[in-house]
Amino acid sequence: PRAYGLVVVREDKCLLVRDGRAEPARWTFPFGFPDGDEPERAAALRAFTEQCDVDAEEVRVLHDVAPVVAYPL
C-alpha cells in the first residue's frame, strides 16, 4: 500500500518525526496510510495531525505546490 505524508515548514525550519517502526529508528517526514478510500491529501493531513498532536484547523495546506513522488525505502 502507498503511504502519504507532508513536509511541514515554519520559517527556516522543517519538521521531522522519529519513526520507531523501523529498526534502527529513523527521522522522517510525518506519513501514514489512507483509511479505506480516503483521498491522498486527507490521509497525509490526518497522519500529520495524529502523529504531531496538532489540530487540522492549525494547518494551512498549500494547494498550489505539486505533490511529490514517493520512492520505496
XYZ file of C-alpha atoms in Angstrom:
73
model
C 0.000 0.000 0.000
C 1.055 3.586 -0.579
C 1.824 5.898 2.302
C 1.244 9.654 2.159
C 2.948 12.371 4.135
C 3.706 16.025 4.125
C 6.523 18.442 4.708
C 5.928 20.939 7.486
C 7.858 24.192 7.134
C 7.866 27.119 9.526
C 10.214 29.956 8.624
C 13.584 28.251 8.011
C 12.815 25.024 9.917
C 11.383 21.708 8.759
C 9.565 19.195 10.992
C 10.670 15.573 11.237
C 9.211 12.784 13.379
C 11.010 9.789 14.855
C 9.812 6.602 13.179
C 10.121 3.812 15.731
C 8.641 1.270 13.306
C 11.996 0.990 11.535
C 14.993 -0.755 13.054
C 17.023 1.199 13.860
C 14.623 4.100 14.419
C 14.990 6.914 11.896
C 13.891 10.510 11.412
C 11.346 11.069 8.645
C 8.540 13.338 7.497
C 5.152 12.596 9.084
C 3.363 9.976 6.960
C 0.674 7.323 7.147
C -1.567 5.043 5.151
C -5.042 6.013 3.935
C -8.117 4.683 5.717
C -10.230 2.889 3.107
C -10.815 5.189 0.147
C -9.525 8.306 1.939
C -8.004 10.815 -0.544
C -4.217 11.201 -0.547
C -4.122 14.771 0.812
C -6.604 13.899 3.559
C -4.503 10.872 4.553
C -1.340 12.989 4.707
C -3.035 15.687 6.797
C -4.588 13.112 9.152
C -1.238 11.341 9.603
C 0.422 14.642 10.492
C -2.264 15.777 12.926
C -2.307 12.377 14.677
C 1.474 11.986 14.926
C 2.175 15.568 15.972
C -0.934 16.197 18.124
C -1.949 19.256 16.099
C -5.490 20.345 15.193
C -6.171 20.291 11.448
C -7.502 23.859 11.718
C -3.964 24.990 12.617
C -2.540 23.691 9.329
C -2.567 25.536 6.025
C -2.149 23.198 3.069
C -0.515 24.819 0.057
C -2.659 23.586 -2.821
C -0.501 25.251 -5.478
C 2.511 23.069 -4.598
C 2.697 19.938 -6.711
C 2.634 16.541 -4.946
C 5.939 14.755 -4.533
C 6.633 11.327 -5.980
C 7.347 8.687 -3.339
C 10.061 6.105 -3.672
C 10.259 2.752 -1.843
C 12.592 2.697 1.155
